[in-house]
Each structure stands twice: as C-alpha cells, then as structure tokens.
Tab-separated table of C-alpha atoms in Angstrom:
chain	number	residue	atom	x	y	z
A	4	MET	CA	69.373	22.483	110.274
A	5	ILE	CA	69.895	24.059	113.890
A	6	LEU	CA	73.398	25.236	112.665
A	7	SER	CA	71.910	26.833	109.747
A	8	VAL	CA	69.080	28.725	112.314
A	9	LEU	CA	72.087	29.975	114.628
A	10	LEU	CA	73.954	31.047	111.702
A	11	ALA	CA	71.050	32.952	110.564
A	12	LEU	CA	70.643	34.522	114.038
A	13	LEU	CA	74.132	35.488	114.286
A	14	LEU	CA	73.571	37.322	111.086
A	15	ILE	CA	71.038	39.137	112.035
A	16	VAL	CA	72.267	40.209	115.849
A	17	SER	CA	75.389	41.017	113.330
A	18	SER	CA	73.682	43.343	111.478
A	19	MET	CA	72.007	44.968	113.852
A	20	ILE	CA	75.057	45.760	115.991
A	21	LEU	CA	76.645	47.208	112.564
A	22	SER	CA	73.393	49.031	111.794
A	23	PHE	CA	73.374	50.678	115.369
A	24	TYR	CA	77.058	51.791	115.120
A	25	ALA	CA	76.635	53.197	111.437
A	26	TYR	CA	73.298	55.242	112.675
A	27	VAL	CA	75.557	56.590	115.464
A	28	ALA	CA	78.177	57.691	112.933
A	29	TRP	CA	75.557	59.595	110.713
A	30	THR	CA	73.972	60.998	113.400
A	31	LEU	CA	76.716	62.384	114.909
A	32	ALA	CA	77.562	64.562	111.456
A	33	ARG	CA	74.028	65.763	111.343
A	34	PRO	CA	73.024	67.562	114.780
A	35	HIS	CA	69.642	69.204	115.006
A	36	ILE	CA	69.988	72.996	114.929
A	37	ASP	CA	67.184	74.961	116.061
A	38	GLN	CA	66.155	77.785	113.963
A	39	LEU	CA	66.798	81.291	114.597
A	40	THR	CA	64.630	83.019	116.849
A	41	SER	CA	65.778	86.518	116.877
A	42	ASN	CA	68.541	88.718	116.107
A	43	PRO	CA	71.066	91.510	117.414
A	44	MET	CA	68.706	94.425	117.108
A	45	LYS	CA	65.344	92.629	118.519
A	46	ALA	CA	67.776	90.910	121.191
A	47	SER	CA	70.029	93.653	122.681
A	48	LYS	CA	69.067	96.762	120.516
A	49	LEU	CA	72.430	96.418	118.390
A	50	ALA	CA	72.791	97.581	114.854
A	51	TYR	CA	73.948	94.967	112.601
A	52	THR	CA	74.637	94.035	109.178
A	53	ASN	CA	74.067	90.691	107.203
A	54	VAL	CA	77.112	89.577	105.815
A	55	THR	CA	78.343	86.114	103.747
A	56	PHE	CA	81.673	85.370	102.712
A	57	PRO	CA	83.443	81.983	101.574
A	58	SER	CA	85.533	79.511	104.005
A	59	LEU	CA	89.224	79.990	103.606
A	60	SER	CA	89.019	76.723	101.281
A	61	GLY	CA	86.249	78.194	99.007
A	62	ASN	CA	84.164	75.088	100.048
A	63	SER	CA	81.247	76.664	101.900
A	64	GLU	CA	79.382	79.834	101.787
A	65	LEU	CA	78.393	81.172	105.061
A	66	GLU	CA	76.024	83.594	106.418
A	67	GLY	CA	76.132	85.720	109.652
A	68	TRP	CA	75.673	89.250	111.517
A	69	PHE	CA	78.547	91.636	111.876
A	70	ILE	CA	77.797	94.195	114.889
A	71	PRO	CA	79.669	97.619	114.363
A	72	SER	CA	80.676	99.026	117.092
A	73	ALA	CA	81.469	103.126	116.647
A	74	ASP	CA	85.489	103.967	116.575
A	75	ALA	CA	86.206	100.197	117.212
A	76	THR	CA	89.569	98.877	116.180
A	77	LYS	CA	89.047	95.288	117.590
A	78	THR	CA	86.882	92.567	116.488
A	79	VAL	CA	85.678	89.574	118.375
A	80	ILE	CA	84.229	86.519	116.102
A	81	PHE	CA	82.067	83.918	117.918
A	82	SER	CA	82.574	80.519	117.242
A	83	HIS	CA	79.316	78.532	118.290
A	84	GLY	CA	79.103	74.943	119.094
A	85	TYR	CA	78.041	71.372	117.777
A	86	GLY	CA	74.001	71.927	117.620
A	87	GLY	CA	74.191	75.574	117.970
A	88	ASN	CA	73.994	78.403	115.944
A	89	ARG	CA	75.285	81.847	115.312
A	90	GLU	CA	72.900	83.226	118.453
A	91	GLU	CA	73.430	80.164	120.644
A	92	ILE	CA	71.094	81.337	123.419
A	93	TRP	CA	71.981	79.233	126.306
A	94	VAL	CA	75.488	80.957	126.370
A	95	PRO	CA	73.806	83.849	125.860
A	96	LEU	CA	75.451	85.396	123.136
A	97	TYR	CA	73.406	88.372	122.645
A	98	LYS	CA	74.441	89.535	126.254
A	99	LEU	CA	78.201	88.820	125.707
A	100	ALA	CA	77.760	90.843	122.397
A	101	SER	CA	76.030	93.762	123.862
A	102	LYS	CA	78.816	93.925	126.680
A	103	LEU	CA	81.537	93.390	123.849
A	104	HIS	CA	79.596	96.623	121.658
A	105	GLU	CA	80.068	98.697	125.199
A	106	GLN	CA	83.493	97.854	125.308
A	107	LYS	CA	84.037	99.225	121.769
A	108	TYR	CA	84.680	95.774	120.030
A	109	ASN	CA	82.931	95.144	116.716
A	110	VAL	CA	81.138	91.325	116.913
A	111	LEU	CA	80.815	88.749	114.248
A	112	MET	CA	78.212	85.837	114.765
A	113	PHE	CA	78.234	83.237	111.684
A	114	ASP	CA	76.748	79.970	111.360
A	115	TYR	CA	79.149	77.152	110.704
A	116	GLY	CA	78.195	75.402	107.197
A	117	TYR	CA	76.258	72.395	108.728
A	118	VAL	CA	74.120	74.516	110.244
A	119	LYS	CA	72.343	75.236	106.984
A	120	PRO	CA	71.212	72.225	104.769
A	121	TYR	CA	71.453	73.772	101.671
A	122	ASN	CA	75.004	74.291	102.183
A	123	ASN	CA	75.259	70.415	101.863
A	124	ARG	CA	77.924	70.042	104.666
A	125	LEU	CA	77.808	67.905	107.325
A	126	MET	CA	79.695	68.379	110.930
A	127	THR	CA	83.482	67.246	110.458
A	128	GLY	CA	84.925	67.788	114.375
A	129	GLY	CA	86.603	71.069	113.193
A	130	ILE	CA	88.013	69.604	109.974
A	131	GLN	CA	85.951	71.763	107.959
A	132	GLU	CA	84.644	73.987	110.473
A	133	SER	CA	88.450	75.444	110.804
A	134	GLN	CA	88.645	76.354	107.567
A	135	GLU	CA	85.491	78.508	108.015
A	136	LEU	CA	86.627	79.957	110.946
A	137	LEU	CA	89.649	81.052	109.121
A	138	GLY	CA	87.175	82.317	106.252
A	139	ALA	CA	85.667	84.530	108.921
A	140	ILE	CA	88.844	86.105	109.993
A	141	ASP	CA	89.982	86.544	106.559
A	142	TYR	CA	86.429	88.500	106.211
A	143	VAL	CA	87.131	90.571	109.330
A	144	LYS	CA	91.086	91.193	108.005
A	145	LYS	CA	89.640	92.352	104.325
A	146	THR	CA	86.571	94.838	105.913
A	147	THR	CA	87.428	96.491	108.884
A	148	GLY	CA	90.946	94.788	110.032
A	149	GLY	CA	92.472	95.565	113.584
A	150	ALA	CA	93.069	92.851	116.483
A	151	ILE	CA	90.801	89.732	115.793
A	152	TYR	CA	90.039	87.939	118.852
A	153	ILE	CA	87.847	84.232	118.657
A	154	TRP	CA	85.483	83.604	121.729
A	155	GLY	CA	84.829	79.610	120.984
A	156	PHE	CA	82.007	77.352	122.848
A	157	SER	CA	82.370	73.634	123.154
A	158	MET	CA	83.311	72.182	119.605
A	159	GLY	CA	83.472	75.557	118.406
A	160	ALA	CA	86.307	76.508	121.223
A	161	GLY	CA	88.034	73.033	119.436
A	162	THR	CA	87.492	74.255	116.129
A	163	ALA	CA	89.364	77.705	117.180
A	164	LEU	CA	92.183	75.843	118.285
A	165	GLN	CA	92.554	73.593	115.153
A	166	SER	CA	92.485	77.185	112.873
A	167	ALA	CA	95.233	78.262	115.157
A	168	LEU	CA	97.214	75.804	114.221
A	169	GLN	CA	96.651	77.095	110.370
A	170	ASN	CA	97.078	80.717	111.445
A	171	ASN	CA	98.743	81.810	114.696
A	172	THR	CA	99.339	85.428	113.314
A	173	ASP	CA	96.151	86.805	112.696
A	174	ILE	CA	94.561	85.851	116.211
A	175	ALA	CA	95.165	88.580	118.664
A	176	GLY	CA	93.722	85.580	121.522
A	177	MET	CA	91.342	83.364	122.224
A	178	ILE	CA	88.434	82.597	124.975
A	179	LEU	CA	87.824	79.274	125.209
A	180	ASP	CA	84.777	78.213	127.339
A	181	SER	CA	84.076	74.482	127.680
A	182	THR	CA	86.601	73.551	125.105
A	183	PHE	CA	85.396	70.073	123.346
A	184	LEU	CA	87.704	68.428	120.949
A	185	LEU	CA	86.699	65.314	119.166
A	186	ASN	CA	89.056	62.798	120.274
A	187	PRO	CA	88.520	58.982	120.689
A	188	ASP	CA	88.056	59.902	124.467
A	189	THR	CA	85.676	62.888	124.477
A	190	LEU	CA	83.644	60.898	121.726
A	191	TYR	CA	83.376	57.655	123.830
A	192	HIS	CA	82.590	60.016	127.148
A	193	ASN	CA	79.581	61.224	125.353
A	194	ILE	CA	78.379	58.176	123.814
A	195	VAL	CA	77.959	56.027	127.158
A	196	GLN	CA	75.789	58.836	128.511
A	197	ILE	CA	73.197	57.802	125.666
A	198	ALA	CA	74.079	54.130	125.736
A	199	GLN	CA	76.342	51.872	128.157
A	200	ILE	CA	78.260	50.116	125.302
A	201	PRO	CA	81.926	48.829	125.510
A	202	LYS	CA	84.504	51.318	124.285
A	203	TYR	CA	85.532	48.181	121.996
A	204	PRO	CA	84.651	47.697	119.546
A	205	SER	CA	82.281	50.543	119.165
A	206	LEU	CA	84.934	53.438	118.759
A	207	PRO	CA	86.615	51.410	115.970
A	208	LEU	CA	83.373	50.636	114.127
A	209	ILE	CA	82.099	54.414	114.388
A	210	ARG	CA	85.456	55.857	113.376
A	211	PHE	CA	85.320	53.070	110.316
A	212	PHE	CA	81.513	54.223	109.489
A	213	PHE	CA	81.964	57.978	109.745
A	214	PRO	CA	83.769	58.301	106.409
A	215	ILE	CA	82.149	56.104	104.386
A	216	LEU	CA	78.460	57.644	105.443
A	217	ASN	CA	80.006	61.001	105.771
A	218	GLY	CA	82.947	61.555	103.722
A	219	VAL	CA	85.296	62.699	105.749
A	220	SER	CA	87.966	60.625	108.616
A	221	LEU	CA	87.498	61.345	112.141
A	222	HIS	CA	91.209	60.277	111.937
A	223	GLU	CA	91.850	63.658	110.311
A	224	VAL	CA	90.887	65.611	113.480
A	225	PRO	CA	94.294	66.729	114.645
A	226	TYR	CA	93.847	66.329	118.625
A	227	GLN	CA	97.150	65.145	119.131
A	228	LYS	CA	98.765	68.106	117.607
A	229	VAL	CA	96.028	70.417	119.434
A	230	ALA	CA	96.879	68.918	122.862
A	231	SER	CA	100.571	69.531	122.551
A	232	THR	CA	101.255	72.787	121.013
A	233	SER	CA	102.163	75.729	122.765
A	234	TYR	CA	100.249	78.566	120.961
A	235	SER	CA	101.652	81.985	120.193
A	236	MET	CA	98.484	84.007	121.265
A	237	PRO	CA	97.189	83.901	124.580
A	238	ILE	CA	94.337	81.927	125.573
A	239	PHE	CA	91.699	82.142	128.589
A	240	PHE	CA	90.202	78.459	129.185
A	241	ILE	CA	87.257	78.414	131.104
A	242	HIS	CA	85.729	74.919	132.165
A	243	GLY	CA	83.517	73.497	134.816
A	244	THR	CA	84.087	70.645	136.946
A	245	ALA	CA	80.428	69.580	136.417
A	246	ASP	CA	81.020	69.436	132.532
A	247	LYS	CA	79.698	65.964	130.999
A	248	LYS	CA	80.630	66.541	127.485
A	249	ALA	CA	84.263	67.501	128.150
A	250	PRO	CA	86.166	66.413	131.127
A	251	TYR	CA	88.092	69.500	132.506
A	252	ASP	CA	91.231	67.927	132.946
A	253	LEU	CA	91.586	67.666	129.195
A	254	VAL	CA	91.619	71.920	129.547
A	255	GLU	CA	93.838	71.571	132.245
A	256	SER	CA	96.405	69.346	130.127
A	257	LEU	CA	95.955	72.162	126.995
A	258	TYR	CA	96.638	74.714	129.593
A	259	LYS	CA	99.963	73.435	131.172
A	260	GLN	CA	101.366	73.313	127.104
A	261	GLN	CA	100.890	77.001	126.803
A	262	HIS	CA	104.152	79.453	127.606
A	263	ASN	CA	102.302	82.587	126.708
A	264	THR	CA	102.269	84.530	129.911
A	265	ALA	CA	98.838	86.294	129.186
A	266	SER	CA	97.118	82.812	129.013
A	267	GLU	CA	94.548	82.025	131.900
A	268	LEU	CA	92.685	78.965	133.481
A	269	TRP	CA	89.421	79.335	135.268
A	270	ILE	CA	87.930	76.264	136.518
A	271	LEU	CA	84.480	76.760	137.928
A	272	PRO	CA	83.203	74.409	140.232
A	273	LYS	CA	80.163	72.404	139.567
A	274	ALA	CA	79.697	74.304	136.667
A	275	GLU	CA	78.002	72.510	133.674
A	276	HIS	CA	78.954	72.532	129.909
A	277	GLU	CA	78.332	75.661	128.019
A	278	LEU	CA	76.690	77.275	131.324
A	279	LEU	CA	79.569	78.990	132.861
A	280	TYR	CA	77.851	82.485	132.075
A	281	ARG	CA	74.873	81.430	133.935
A	282	ALA	CA	76.862	80.014	136.903
A	283	GLU	CA	78.791	83.046	137.546
A	284	PRO	CA	77.170	85.602	135.212
A	285	ARG	CA	79.026	89.059	136.634
A	286	ALA	CA	82.538	87.239	137.283
A	287	TYR	CA	82.343	85.544	133.861
A	288	VAL	CA	81.857	88.954	132.147
A	289	ASN	CA	84.396	90.737	134.216
A	290	ARG	CA	87.140	88.130	133.720
A	291	THR	CA	86.353	87.758	130.064
A	292	LEU	CA	86.365	91.539	129.261
A	293	SER	CA	89.364	92.264	131.550
A	294	PHE	CA	91.601	89.178	129.718
A	295	LEU	CA	90.334	90.720	126.591
A	296	ASN	CA	91.247	94.476	127.322
A	297	SER	CA	94.590	93.685	129.030
A	298	LEU	CA	95.968	92.482	125.406
A	299	GLY	CA	95.164	95.326	123.699
A	300	HIS	CA	97.508	94.753	120.780
A	301	PRO	CA	97.979	92.336	117.834
A	302	PRO	CA	99.917	89.151	118.923
A	303	THR	CA	103.671	88.533	118.798
A	304	ASN	CA	105.165	85.406	118.476
A	305	VAL	CA	106.142	84.712	122.450
A	306	HIS	CA	106.548	81.078	121.099
A	307	ALA	CA	105.970	79.807	117.473
A	308	ALA	CA	103.260	77.188	117.585
A	309	SER	CA	105.073	73.931	117.871
A	310	GLY	CA	103.429	70.124	118.246
A	311	ILE	CA	103.712	66.542	117.228
A	312	PRO	CA	102.358	65.044	113.857
A	313	SER	CA	98.455	64.691	113.870
A	314	SER	CA	98.753	60.919	112.954
A	315	LEU	CA	95.728	58.956	115.033
C-alpha cells in the first residue's frame, strides 16, 4: 500500500515537472506581442508605403512599411527583437528612422512572421526568421536596389548574423544592438531570471519538448557557426555591461572573430538590453550614422564567411 502511494506521488511529481518544462518550451515559441500603436507618418511625419513580401523560403508573407528618402541609393532594414514588432518603441525605431531619412537612407520596417497569428508561424530563434530577413533583402533588391544595411536588435541581431551566413554578398554592413543568440547558455541565462532551476536536466528537457510542441528543433540554430565566423561585411556591435538577457562577453567573442577592419565594438557601461540608445542618445546616433556613412559602398569580400559545422 505504502509503495503504491509513493509510486503515485512520484508519478504526479514527475508529471508536474515535465509539464512545467513543456510549458516553458511552448511559451518560448509564442511571445506576447503588443499591437502597433502608430505609424511613421503619425510618429515622425515620414511618408511611407505599406508593403508585403514573401520570405525567401516562401513559407510566410511579411508586412511592413517602406520609408523612401529622396534620391536615396541606400536602404536600412530594421530587424526587430523577440517580443517586439516593427516599431519597437523602447529602442525607439521611429526616431532612428527619422535620422536615417535625414541622411538619405530609405528605411524598411517589417514584422517577423510570428508577430501575426494568422501567419500560423511560431518563433524559431532565427531558423525561419533568417529566411524572412533574406526575403526583406530580396524585396529591397528588386524594388530599389543600391546598398543594403541591416540594423538588428536583440534576437533580430542574432537573426541578422544567421542571414549573413546564407547571403554575404547583398549585405553592405550591419549594426547589431544587444545581440541575442539562442544558444544553450543564453537560454539558461534567461530562464533562471524567472525561475531558479538547475541547468540539468532543465535545458535538455526544454530542448526535447520544443520540437514536439513547436515543429522545429533548437538544434537547428547555427550558434556555433555564427560564433566562429569572420563575416565579409563590416559589423558594428553595440552592447551594454548590464545586459541581463545577453551577456556582453558573447559579443566581445563575436567581435574578436571579425577580420574586416571596418568592424567596430562599443560596450556601454551599465547599459541594459536594447536600452543603449536611451543610455547615450546623442553618442548612439552619432556613432551609428558615422559607421554607416563611412562604408559608402556595397561590400567587398575582405574575408569569405567561414565557420565550423553547426552541429550541437
């Protein structure tokens, strides 16, 4: 009798533990997304066009705003972060779009597929999102041409790095703010801020449930290849030392891999995740625009992208 009770209790506890990790895996792919609150005209008096385009894989249809600048031959594509949308007001993207417009850059602001529920898309840590960013690049190539730059934030920055692994000829340069790459360390780093759970078996269980519940495996995120690649285009990495979601030593390591002499690293003391503009607004604008303006031309292959196989 006692043995039966103990076995029943063990079964209940085990089921609760497994259910908890399944729930974490389920919610990870379904972040809460706020509705759009404005648009470029209302927020910054910028004329814009509503645009739609497919991902490069053709698996999703993306929506966005294209903001033209008179006589512009260059375009910046914003790549928003996890839980955000095309306007990502805490960055804030409208102000950056206005500054870019003044400097004669076209701007494309778009939503990743998981932002719109009717797309039947989930967040995949950059696996499918990289195809969507490549679709945005393809859209700009076909409609306006000229040099294309990616300005990514958080997981949108990590997605930009994954996209550049697949296309290193159409991206003239990248600005990566608070780069988040969904590797085991950063995943656990974020989980323990919500619940103090052991790394093992927590990570293996979450990674086990993720493909079962979401249809795609986190093992497909090529974080090892991203971490070891010297990209052909110049990259401006910006990060804060008080970033609790993506430790800045990851970005320092990424920067050390780069051989393009135009690449830069800016670490802001005490700055938090995606709040770098707010920490140093004037310096942020001056340094990012100076970086873009210093490039001036489409990329030349200083070093071909290289890396180790992405097996986990």
